[in-house]
Amino acid sequence: MSYKYFEEYNEEITENMKNNFQEIIKGVGENPDREGIVKTPERAAKAMQFLTQGYSMDAEEILKKAVFEESYDEMVVVKDIELYSLCEHHMLPFFGKAHIAYIPNGKIIGLSKLPRVVDVFARRLQVQERLTHDILECLNETLQPQGVAVVIEAVHMCMMMRGVQKQNSATTTSGFRGQFKEIETRNEFLKLISSDLR
């Protein structure tokens, strides 16, 4: 069976964005009719829709589809979740890892839903601080656990490719709710995400 790759895009949005990208290409002094670039506006239009698909997704609904009653009440940690987003200031990528923990309060979530929630909020024009907050509040409000913790570590192309051009800088943001406000619980989480248990 041959490999088939399929993506679906809004034709009107694609056409409008295609025209805009064509003007950008002209604006930087490139020939939009050059062989290697003639299809670039359409590709860029589709890429931008893919990279911002989080606007059409509902993180709360994703979580609610995989909530299960369970008496487990210890910490659940999913770490090293890859994330890719676009800085809302320059529309350049920032990427890294998210680490999430929660302490159930009679309900647990399907583990795969945590990376999905990260993607919903990362696939938007973002700043890392708000991305951290969005994930934290979504989990806290939807699951109503005893506590939630989110840490994101990322590098930002807007700092590496332009501006200050610092290649070795990374940004860490964090948010804590409930029991993770307590130093002992928070330290346990931070120790777990920094340990290599594999």
PDB file of C-alpha atoms in Angstrom, residues 97-192:
ATOM      1  CA  LYS A  97      10.148  21.155  26.698  1.00  0.00           C
ATOM      2  CA  ALA A  98       7.229  21.288  29.075  1.00  0.00           C
ATOM      3  CA  HIS A  99       7.066  19.389  32.367  1.00  0.00           C
ATOM      4  CA  ILE A 100       3.646  18.874  33.931  1.00  0.00           C
ATOM      5  CA  ALA A 101       2.539  17.368  37.230  1.00  0.00           C
ATOM      6  CA  TYR A 102      -0.755  17.100  39.030  1.00  0.00           C
ATOM      7  CA  ILE A 103      -2.047  15.459  42.182  1.00  0.00           C
ATOM      8  CA  PRO A 104      -5.432  13.801  41.475  1.00  0.00           C
ATOM      9  CA  ASN A 105      -8.494  14.560  43.529  1.00  0.00           C
ATOM     10  CA  GLY A 106     -10.560  11.477  42.711  1.00  0.00           C
ATOM     11  CA  LYS A 107     -10.007  11.778  38.948  1.00  0.00           C
ATOM     12  CA  ILE A 108      -7.089  11.060  36.635  1.00  0.00           C
ATOM     13  CA  ILE A 109      -6.512  12.094  33.029  1.00  0.00           C
ATOM     14  CA  GLY A 110      -5.369   9.965  30.083  1.00  0.00           C
ATOM     15  CA  LEU A 111      -1.637  10.679  29.907  1.00  0.00           C
ATOM     16  CA  SER A 112      -1.609  11.437  26.177  1.00  0.00           C
ATOM     17  CA  LYS A 113      -3.986  14.335  26.772  1.00  0.00           C
ATOM     18  CA  LEU A 114      -1.338  16.360  28.608  1.00  0.00           C
ATOM     19  CA  PRO A 115       0.908  16.718  25.512  1.00  0.00           C
ATOM     20  CA  ARG A 116      -2.215  17.474  23.481  1.00  0.00           C
ATOM     21  CA  VAL A 117      -3.084  20.345  25.797  1.00  0.00           C
ATOM     22  CA  VAL A 118       0.458  21.674  25.429  1.00  0.00           C
ATOM     23  CA  ASP A 119       0.052  21.598  21.637  1.00  0.00           C
ATOM     24  CA  VAL A 120      -3.311  23.383  21.722  1.00  0.00           C
ATOM     25  CA  PHE A 121      -1.811  26.392  23.475  1.00  0.00           C
ATOM     26  CA  ALA A 122       1.613  26.231  21.798  1.00  0.00           C
ATOM     27  CA  ARG A 123       0.087  26.251  18.291  1.00  0.00           C
ATOM     28  CA  ARG A 124      -0.837  29.902  18.633  1.00  0.00           C
ATOM     29  CA  LEU A 125       1.013  33.204  18.624  1.00  0.00           C
ATOM     30  CA  GLN A 126       2.383  33.125  22.152  1.00  0.00           C
ATOM     31  CA  VAL A 127       4.760  34.343  24.793  1.00  0.00           C
ATOM     32  CA  GLN A 128       6.266  31.682  27.029  1.00  0.00           C
ATOM     33  CA  GLU A 129       4.864  33.255  30.177  1.00  0.00           C
ATOM     34  CA  ARG A 130       1.273  33.091  28.936  1.00  0.00           C
ATOM     35  CA  LEU A 131       1.774  29.617  27.484  1.00  0.00           C
ATOM     36  CA  THR A 132       2.775  28.401  30.955  1.00  0.00           C
ATOM     37  CA  HIS A 133      -0.231  30.107  32.527  1.00  0.00           C
ATOM     38  CA  ASP A 134      -2.685  28.817  29.887  1.00  0.00           C
ATOM     39  CA  ILE A 135      -1.652  25.193  30.418  1.00  0.00           C
ATOM     40  CA  LEU A 136      -1.652  25.570  34.204  1.00  0.00           C
ATOM     41  CA  GLU A 137      -5.093  27.160  34.439  1.00  0.00           C
ATOM     42  CA  CYS A 138      -6.689  24.784  31.933  1.00  0.00           C
ATOM     43  CA  LEU A 139      -5.561  21.745  33.932  1.00  0.00           C
ATOM     44  CA  ASN A 140      -6.462  23.317  37.263  1.00  0.00           C
ATOM     45  CA  GLU A 141      -9.958  24.404  36.232  1.00  0.00           C
ATOM     46  CA  THR A 142     -10.866  21.279  34.248  1.00  0.00           C
ATOM     47  CA  LEU A 143      -9.475  18.574  36.553  1.00  0.00           C
ATOM     48  CA  GLN A 144      -9.816  20.441  39.860  1.00  0.00           C
ATOM     49  CA  PRO A 145      -6.917  18.423  41.300  1.00  0.00           C
ATOM     50  CA  GLN A 146      -5.204  18.856  44.637  1.00  0.00           C
ATOM     51  CA  GLY A 147      -2.394  20.631  42.828  1.00  0.00           C
ATOM     52  CA  VAL A 148      -0.888  21.382  39.404  1.00  0.00           C
ATOM     53  CA  ALA A 149       2.644  22.334  38.354  1.00  0.00           C
ATOM     54  CA  VAL A 150       3.984  23.423  34.958  1.00  0.00           C
ATOM     55  CA  VAL A 151       7.574  24.220  34.020  1.00  0.00           C
ATOM     56  CA  ILE A 152       8.634  25.210  30.505  1.00  0.00           C
ATOM     57  CA  GLU A 153      12.213  25.464  29.267  1.00  0.00           C
ATOM     58  CA  ALA A 154      12.640  26.995  25.815  1.00  0.00           C
ATOM     59  CA  VAL A 155      14.993  28.771  23.449  1.00  0.00           C
ATOM     60  CA  HIS A 156      13.770  31.706  21.397  1.00  0.00           C
ATOM     61  CA  MET A 157      14.822  32.398  17.827  1.00  0.00           C
ATOM     62  CA  CYS A 158      13.927  36.072  18.282  1.00  0.00           C
ATOM     63  CA  MET A 159      16.886  36.237  20.696  1.00  0.00           C
ATOM     64  CA  MET A 160      19.181  33.987  18.651  1.00  0.00           C
ATOM     65  CA  MET A 161      18.668  35.032  15.012  1.00  0.00           C
ATOM     66  CA  ARG A 162      18.115  38.762  15.570  1.00  0.00           C
ATOM     67  CA  GLY A 163      18.266  41.407  18.290  1.00  0.00           C
ATOM     68  CA  VAL A 164      20.780  40.471  20.979  1.00  0.00           C
ATOM     69  CA  GLN A 165      21.787  37.304  19.051  1.00  0.00           C
ATOM     70  CA  LYS A 166      22.600  35.255  22.137  1.00  0.00           C
ATOM     71  CA  GLN A 167      22.968  31.623  21.118  1.00  0.00           C
ATOM     72  CA  ASN A 168      23.254  29.941  24.503  1.00  0.00           C
ATOM     73  CA  SER A 169      20.455  31.562  26.450  1.00  0.00           C
ATOM     74  CA  ALA A 170      17.361  29.629  27.534  1.00  0.00           C
ATOM     75  CA  THR A 171      14.223  30.766  29.315  1.00  0.00           C
ATOM     76  CA  THR A 172      12.481  28.895  32.139  1.00  0.00           C
ATOM     77  CA  THR A 173       8.973  29.720  33.327  1.00  0.00           C
ATOM     78  CA  SER A 174       6.929  27.992  36.007  1.00  0.00           C
ATOM     79  CA  GLY A 175       3.515  27.981  37.597  1.00  0.00           C
ATOM     80  CA  PHE A 176       2.120  26.209  40.662  1.00  0.00           C
ATOM     81  CA  ARG A 177      -1.338  25.720  42.128  1.00  0.00           C
ATOM     82  CA  GLY A 178      -2.698  23.927  45.193  1.00  0.00           C
ATOM     83  CA  GLN A 179      -0.325  21.583  47.010  1.00  0.00           C
ATOM     84  CA  PHE A 180       2.551  22.614  44.753  1.00  0.00           C
ATOM     85  CA  LYS A 181       2.588  25.940  46.575  1.00  0.00           C
ATOM     86  CA  GLU A 182       4.115  23.972  49.460  1.00  0.00           C
ATOM     87  CA  ILE A 183       7.915  23.868  49.308  1.00  0.00           C
ATOM     88  CA  GLU A 184       8.235  20.128  49.990  1.00  0.00           C
ATOM     89  CA  THR A 185       5.822  19.134  47.196  1.00  0.00           C
ATOM     90  CA  ARG A 186       7.333  21.629  44.777  1.00  0.00           C
ATOM     91  CA  ASN A 187      10.858  20.397  45.488  1.00  0.00           C
ATOM     92  CA  GLU A 188       9.807  16.794  44.881  1.00  0.00           C
ATOM     93  CA  PHE A 189       8.434  17.806  41.477  1.00  0.00           C
ATOM     94  CA  LEU A 190      11.524  19.813  40.551  1.00  0.00           C
ATOM     95  CA  LYS A 191      13.756  16.911  41.586  1.00  0.00           C
ATOM     96  CA  LEU A 192      11.756  14.454  39.469  1.00  0.00           C
TER      97      LEU A 192
END
